[in-house]
Coordinates of C-alpha atoms in Angstrom, one line a residue:
X1 CA 117.0 89.4 74.5
X2 CA 115.5 85.3 75.9
X3 CA 117.1 85.3 78.9
X4 CA 115.6 88.6 79.8
X5 CA 112.2 87.2 79.7
X6 CA 113.3 84.2 81.4
X7 CA 110.3 82.6 83.7
X8 CA 112.3 83.3 86.5
X9 CA 113.7 87.1 84.7
X10 CA 109.3 87.6 84.1
X11 CA 108.5 87.2 87.9
X12 CA 110.9 89.5 89.4
X13 CA 110.4 92.4 87.0
X14 CA 106.5 92.2 87.4
X15 CA 107.4 92.3 92.0
X16 CA 109.6 95.1 90.6
X17 CA 107.2 97.1 89.2
X18 CA 104.2 96.3 92.3
X19 CA 107.1 97.4 95.0
X20 CA 107.6 100.7 93.2
X21 CA 105.0 101.2 91.6
X22 CA 103.3 101.2 95.3
X23 CA 106.4 102.9 96.7
X24 CA 105.8 106.1 94.4
X25 CA 102.8 105.7 95.6
X26 CA 103.6 106.0 99.4
X27 CA 106.3 108.2 98.3
X28 CA 103.6 111.3 97.0
X29 CA 100.8 110.6 100.3
X30 CA 103.3 111.4 102.5
X31 CA 107.8 112.5 101.0
X32 CA 109.3 111.8 104.3
X33 CA 112.3 110.3 105.1
X34 CA 111.5 106.7 105.7
X35 CA 109.7 106.3 102.3
X36 CA 111.9 108.2 100.4
X37 CA 114.2 105.5 102.3
X38 CA 112.5 102.6 100.9
X39 CA 111.9 104.1 97.2
X40 CA 115.1 104.2 96.5
X41 CA 115.6 100.7 97.8
X42 CA 113.6 99.2 95.5
X43 CA 115.0 100.8 92.7
X44 CA 118.4 100.6 93.2
X45 CA 117.2 96.4 93.7
X46 CA 115.1 97.3 90.8
X47 CA 118.4 98.4 88.3
X48 CA 120.7 96.3 89.5
X49 CA 118.4 93.2 88.4
X50 CA 118.8 94.7 85.3
X51 CA 122.2 95.7 85.0
X52 CA 123.4 92.1 86.4
X53 CA 121.1 90.7 81.7
X54 CA 123.8 90.7 79.5
X55 CA 121.6 92.3 77.0
X56 CA 121.7 95.3 78.8
X57 CA 125.4 95.5 80.7
X58 CA 126.4 94.8 77.4
X59 CA 125.2 98.3 76.0
X60 CA 126.4 99.6 79.2
X61 CA 130.1 98.7 78.8
X62 CA 129.9 99.3 75.0
X63 CA 129.2 102.5 75.8
X64 CA 131.2 103.9 78.8
X65 CA 133.8 101.0 79.2
X66 CA 134.2 97.2 79.2
X67 CA 133.4 96.8 83.3
X68 CA 131.2 100.3 84.0
X69 CA 127.9 97.7 84.5
X70 CA 129.8 96.2 87.3
X71 CA 130.5 98.6 88.3
X72 CA 127.3 99.9 88.1
X73 CA 125.7 97.1 89.3
X74 CA 127.1 96.4 92.7
X75 CA 127.3 100.7 93.3
X76 CA 123.7 100.1 92.5
X77 CA 123.5 97.0 95.4
X78 CA 124.8 99.4 98.1
X79 CA 123.2 101.9 97.6
X80 CA 119.8 99.7 97.6
X81 CA 121.3 98.3 100.8
X82 CA 122.3 101.9 102.2
X83 CA 118.9 103.0 101.6
X84 CA 117.3 100.4 103.7
X85 CA 119.7 101.1 106.7
X86 CA 118.7 104.9 106.5
X87 CA 114.9 104.1 106.7
X88 CA 115.4 101.9 110.0
X89 CA 117.2 105.0 111.3
X90 CA 114.8 106.9 110.0
X91 CA 112.0 105.2 111.8
X92 CA 114.1 105.0 114.7
X93 CA 115.5 108.3 115.9
X94 CA 114.3 111.6 116.4
X95 CA 115.5 114.3 114.0
X96 CA 118.2 115.9 114.3
X97 CA 120.1 112.1 115.5
X98 CA 118.4 110.5 112.3
X99 CA 120.2 113.5 109.8
X100 CA 123.3 112.6 111.9
X101 CA 123.3 108.4 111.1
X102 CA 122.5 108.8 107.8
X103 CA 125.4 110.8 107.2
X104 CA 127.8 108.4 109.2
X105 CA 125.9 105.2 106.8
X106 CA 127.2 107.6 103.6
X107 CA 130.5 106.7 104.6
X108 CA 131.1 103.7 104.4
X109 CA 128.8 103.7 101.4
X110 CA 131.6 106.7 99.3
X111 CA 134.5 104.6 99.9
X112 CA 133.1 101.4 99.0
X113 CA 131.8 102.1 95.7
X114 CA 135.4 104.5 95.1
X115 CA 137.2 101.3 96.2
X116 CA 135.5 99.6 93.2
X117 CA 136.0 102.5 90.8
X118 CA 139.8 102.2 91.5
X119 CA 140.2 98.8 91.0
X120 CA 138.6 98.1 88.3
X121 CA 140.1 100.5 86.1
X122 CA 143.3 98.5 88.1
X123 CA 142.0 95.8 86.5
X124 CA 143.7 94.2 83.3
X125 CA 141.5 95.0 80.4
X126 CA 140.3 91.8 79.5
X127 CA 140.0 90.6 82.9
X128 CA 137.0 93.7 83.2
X129 CA 133.6 92.6 83.6
X130 CA 134.0 89.4 83.7
X131 CA 131.8 87.6 86.7
X132 CA 133.3 85.9 89.8
X133 CA 134.5 82.4 89.5
X134 CA 138.2 80.1 89.2
X135 CA 139.1 81.4 86.0
X136 CA 139.1 84.7 87.3
X137 CA 139.3 84.5 90.8
X138 CA 143.1 84.3 91.9
X139 CA 143.4 87.7 90.4
X140 CA 144.5 90.9 92.9
X141 CA 142.0 93.3 91.4
X142 CA 139.1 91.0 90.2
X143 CA 139.1 89.9 93.7
X144 CA 139.0 92.6 95.3
X145 CA 136.0 94.2 93.9
X146 CA 134.0 91.2 94.4
X147 CA 134.8 91.2 98.1
X148 CA 135.0 95.0 99.6
X149 CA 131.4 95.0 97.3
X150 CA 130.3 91.7 99.6
X151 CA 131.7 92.9 102.3
X152 CA 129.5 96.1 102.1
X153 CA 126.3 94.1 101.4
X154 CA 126.6 91.6 104.5
X155 CA 127.0 94.4 106.9
X156 CA 123.6 96.5 105.5
X157 CA 122.0 93.3 105.5
X158 CA 122.6 91.7 108.4
X159 CA 122.0 95.0 110.1
X160 CA 118.2 95.5 108.6
X161 CA 117.8 91.9 109.4
X162 CA 118.0 93.4 113.1
X163 CA 116.6 95.8 112.4
X164 CA 113.3 94.8 111.1
X165 CA 114.0 90.9 114.1
X166 CA 113.3 94.3 116.3
X167 CA 110.2 95.8 114.4
X168 CA 107.7 93.2 114.5
X169 CA 107.4 93.1 118.4
X170 CA 105.2 96.4 117.1
X171 CA 104.2 96.1 113.6
X172 CA 100.5 95.7 112.7
X173 CA 99.8 91.9 111.3
X174 CA 99.8 92.7 107.6
X175 CA 103.2 94.3 108.4
X176 CA 104.2 91.4 109.9
X177 CA 104.2 89.1 107.5
X178 CA 105.4 91.2 105.2
X179 CA 108.6 91.9 107.0
X180 CA 109.3 88.6 108.7
X181 CA 108.8 87.8 104.5
X182 CA 111.7 91.2 103.8
X183 CA 113.7 89.9 107.0
X184 CA 114.0 86.5 105.9
X185 CA 114.9 87.3 102.0
X186 CA 118.0 89.6 103.5
X187 CA 118.8 87.0 106.2
X188 CA 118.9 84.1 103.6
X189 CA 121.1 87.6 101.0
X190 CA 123.7 88.3 104.1
X191 CA 123.7 84.1 103.9
X192 CA 124.8 83.6 100.0
X193 CA 126.8 87.1 100.2
X194 CA 128.7 85.2 103.2
X195 CA 129.5 82.3 100.8
X196 CA 131.0 84.4 98.4
X197 CA 133.2 86.0 100.2
X198 CA 134.7 83.0 101.9
X199 CA 135.1 81.3 98.4
X200 CA 136.7 84.6 98.1
X201 CA 139.4 84.5 101.2
X202 CA 140.1 81.4 100.7
X203 CA 141.0 81.0 97.6
X204 CA 142.3 85.1 97.3
X205 CA 144.5 84.1 100.0
X206 CA 145.1 80.3 99.9
X207 CA 144.9 79.6 96.7
X208 CA 142.5 76.5 96.5
X209 CA 139.4 76.9 95.0
X210 CA 136.4 75.6 96.7
X211 CA 133.4 76.0 94.3
X212 CA 130.6 74.3 96.5
X213 CA 131.1 77.2 98.5
X214 CA 130.2 79.9 95.4
X215 CA 127.6 77.7 94.0
X216 CA 126.1 77.4 97.3
X217 CA 125.7 81.2 97.5
X218 CA 123.8 81.7 94.1
X219 CA 120.6 80.3 95.6
X220 CA 120.4 82.2 98.5
X221 CA 121.6 85.3 96.7
X222 CA 118.4 85.0 94.7
X223 CA 115.8 82.9 96.1
X224 CA 116.4 86.2 99.3
X225 CA 116.1 88.6 96.7
X226 CA 112.6 87.2 95.8
X227 CA 111.4 87.2 99.4
X228 CA 112.6 90.8 100.4
X229 CA 110.4 91.4 97.5
X230 CA 107.5 89.9 98.1
X231 CA 107.8 91.3 101.5
X232 CA 108.2 95.0 100.5
X233 CA 104.6 94.1 97.9
X234 CA 103.1 92.0 100.6
X235 CA 101.4 95.0 102.6
X236 CA 100.6 97.3 99.4
X237 CA 99.0 93.9 98.2
X238 CA 97.2 93.4 100.9
X239 CA 95.6 96.7 101.6
X240 CA 94.1 97.4 97.8
X241 CA 92.6 93.5 97.9
X242 CA 91.4 95.0 101.2
X243 CA 90.2 97.8 99.7
X244 CA 88.8 96.8 96.7
X245 CA 86.6 94.6 99.0
X246 CA 86.0 97.6 100.8
X247 CA 84.4 98.8 97.9
X248 CA 82.2 95.8 96.5
X249 CA 80.8 95.4 100.0
X250 CA 79.7 99.5 100.2
X251 CA 78.8 99.0 96.2
X252 CA 76.7 95.9 97.1
X253 CA 75.5 97.4 100.5
X254 CA 74.1 101.2 98.4
X255 CA 71.9 99.1 96.3
X256 CA 71.0 96.6 98.0
X257 CA 69.7 100.0 101.1
X258 CA 67.3 101.8 97.6
X259 CA 63.8 99.9 98.8
X260 CA 64.1 102.0 101.9
X261 CA 65.8 105.7 100.4
X262 CA 63.2 105.1 97.9
X263 CA 60.1 105.2 100.9
X264 CA 61.9 107.5 102.7
X265 CA 62.7 109.9 100.3
X266 CA 59.0 110.0 99.1
X267 CA 58.7 111.1 101.6
X268 CA 60.7 113.3 102.8
X269 CA 62.7 115.3 100.0
X270 CA 64.4 117.2 102.7
X271 CA 66.5 114.4 103.6
X272 CA 69.0 114.3 100.3
X273 CA 71.9 116.0 100.8
X274 CA 72.6 119.4 98.6
X275 CA 75.2 118.1 96.8
X276 CA 76.5 118.6 93.3
X277 CA 74.4 116.8 90.4
X278 CA 76.0 114.2 89.7
X279 CA 76.5 111.6 86.9
X280 CA 75.2 107.5 87.2
X281 CA 78.1 105.7 86.2
X282 CA 79.7 107.4 89.5
X283 CA 78.8 104.7 91.3
X284 CA 81.3 102.5 90.0
X285 CA 84.1 105.0 90.6
X286 CA 86.0 103.4 93.1
X287 CA 86.9 107.6 94.9
X288 CA 83.2 108.1 94.7
X289 CA 81.5 104.5 96.4
X290 CA 82.4 105.2 99.6
X291 CA 80.7 108.7 99.9
X292 CA 77.4 107.8 98.6
X293 CA 77.3 105.1 100.0
X294 CA 77.4 106.5 103.1
X295 CA 75.3 109.7 102.5
X296 CA 72.8 107.3 101.6
X297 CA 72.6 106.3 105.0
X298 CA 72.4 108.7 106.6
X299 CA 70.0 109.9 105.0
X300 CA 68.4 106.6 105.6
X301 CA 68.5 107.2 109.6
X302 CA 67.3 111.6 108.5
X303 CA 64.6 109.6 107.4
X304 CA 63.6 107.6 110.5
X305 CA 63.9 110.2 113.0
X306 CA 61.6 112.8 110.4
X307 CA 59.2 109.6 111.0
X308 CA 60.0 108.9 113.8
X309 CA 56.8 110.9 116.0
X310 CA 54.8 107.8 113.9
X311 CA 56.6 104.7 115.5
X312 CA 56.4 103.4 118.4
X313 CA 58.9 103.1 121.3
X314 CA 60.2 99.9 120.9
X315 CA 60.9 100.1 116.6
X316 CA 64.6 100.5 117.2
X317 CA 64.6 97.4 118.6
X318 CA 61.4 95.8 116.8
X319 CA 64.2 96.5 113.8
X320 CA 67.4 94.3 115.3
X321 CA 64.1 91.5 116.6
X322 CA 61.6 90.5 113.2
X323 CA 62.8 93.1 110.3
X324 CA 59.9 92.0 108.5
X325 CA 58.0 93.1 111.6
X326 CA 59.9 96.3 112.2
X327 CA 58.4 96.7 107.9
X328 CA 55.1 96.7 108.3
X329 CA 55.8 99.2 110.8
X330 CA 57.7 101.3 108.8
X331 CA 54.9 101.6 106.2
X332 CA 52.0 101.8 108.1
X333 CA 54.1 105.1 109.1
X334 CA 54.6 105.9 106.1
X335 CA 51.0 106.7 105.6
X336 CA 50.2 108.1 108.5
X337 CA 52.6 110.4 107.8
X338 CA 51.1 110.6 104.2
X339 CA 47.5 111.4 105.1
X340 CA 48.7 114.4 107.9
X341 CA 47.5 111.9 110.7
X342 CA 48.3 113.9 114.1
X343 CA 51.0 112.5 116.4
X344 CA 53.0 112.3 119.6
X345 CA 55.7 115.0 118.8
X346 CA 58.6 113.1 119.8
X347 CA 61.5 111.2 118.2
X348 CA 61.7 108.2 119.2
X349 CA 64.7 104.9 119.3
X350 CA 64.6 104.5 115.6
X351 CA 67.8 102.0 115.6
X352 CA 69.3 99.6 118.0
X353 CA 70.7 101.3 120.9
X354 CA 74.0 99.5 119.8
X355 CA 74.6 101.1 117.3
X356 CA 76.4 103.9 118.1
X357 CA 78.7 104.2 114.4
X358 CA 77.3 104.7 111.3
X359 CA 79.1 101.4 109.6
X360 CA 76.1 99.4 113.0
X361 CA 74.1 101.5 111.5
X362 CA 73.6 99.1 108.4
X363 CA 73.0 95.9 109.0
X364 CA 69.9 96.7 110.9
X365 CA 68.6 98.9 107.5
X366 CA 70.1 96.8 105.8
X367 CA 67.5 93.6 107.1
X368 CA 64.8 96.6 107.2
X369 CA 65.5 97.2 103.3
X370 CA 65.1 94.2 102.6
X371 CA 62.0 93.5 104.3
X372 CA 60.6 96.1 102.7
X373 CA 61.6 94.6 99.0
X374 CA 59.5 91.6 99.8
X375 CA 57.1 93.5 100.1
X376 CA 56.3 93.2 103.7

C-alpha cells in the first residue's frame, strides 16, 4: 500500500484526477468526437496507471487469472493512444472521412489486443504477468507480448507527436504551451518504447541481454507520461486561473463603483434593472459576479445619460482628464436635478469618446467613482 501512495504516484494521481475532471467538464459542455476521444485517452492512461500498481494488479489477477492485469494494462494504454489519434483525426477531417479513418484505426488496435490475449494465454502459467527483464526476455510468449504492445505504442505516439507539431502553428498561446509539453512527453515516451523494443529484439532474436536499453527506456516513459499529463492539464488550469482572476477583478470593481452607483440610483431610481430579488451573498457566487458587475456598469451609464442634460458638453473628456473635476461637476448637476432647475434638454457625451464598449467604460467610471467617494 505504501508503494501506491509514494510521492511520484501521488503526483501522478493528482495530475490524472485534474486532467480527467477538466476533460469531463469540457465533454459536458460539448460532447463532440474530439472531446470524447481526449476524455477516453486520459481515462485510459489513468486506469492503466492504476493497474500498474502491485496492490491493484495482484487483486485483478486473483479474481480473473494470472496475467489479466498485465493484459488489461497494456490494452488500456493502446486504447488511450488510439483515442488520442482519433482526436486528431476528428479535429482535422470532415465528418465523412473522419468516421472512415476512425474505423481504420480500430483495426490495428483490435489486432494488437487480440495478439496480447492469445500470447498471454499461450505463455506458461508460471510466467504470465511477469515484468519484462533478463529472466523472462528469452521466452517467446513474453517477448512477443511486450513487442506487440510496444510497437503499437510507438506507432500511436509518433503519429500523435506529428499531429501536435502541425497544430502548433495555428494554436493560441496557452494551448500552444500545453501542446508543446504534450508533444515532448509523447516523444519521450516513444523514445522509451523504442529502447524497450530494441531490448526485446536484440535479446529475443540474437541472444545478448543489453540491460542498458531497458534501463534507458524506463525514465523516458515516466517523464514522458508526466509531461503529457501536464500538457493536457495546462490549458484547463490556465483557463481556471484566468477566470478566477477575472472574477476577483469584477468583484473589486463592483465594490469600487458603489459610491457613483449609489448617488445615481438616489437621483434616478428607475435605472435599476428589474430582476428578481437576490441575496446579498450572491455577490460571492462565481456564476453571478459577472452579471451583477455588468448590471452595475449599465445602470451607472444609464444614470449618467439621464443626468447629462445638466452636464456640460465636455463632461466626457473631463472624466478622462480630471476625475476630481468631473466628480464636482457631477455633484453640481445632481443638486440642480434635485432642485428641479431648468436644463437644456440635450443628451451629452458622458464618457470619453474612445470608450465604445462596456469594458472601456469601466476605467473612467472607476476613477469617477473613486473621486466621488473621496468627497471631491
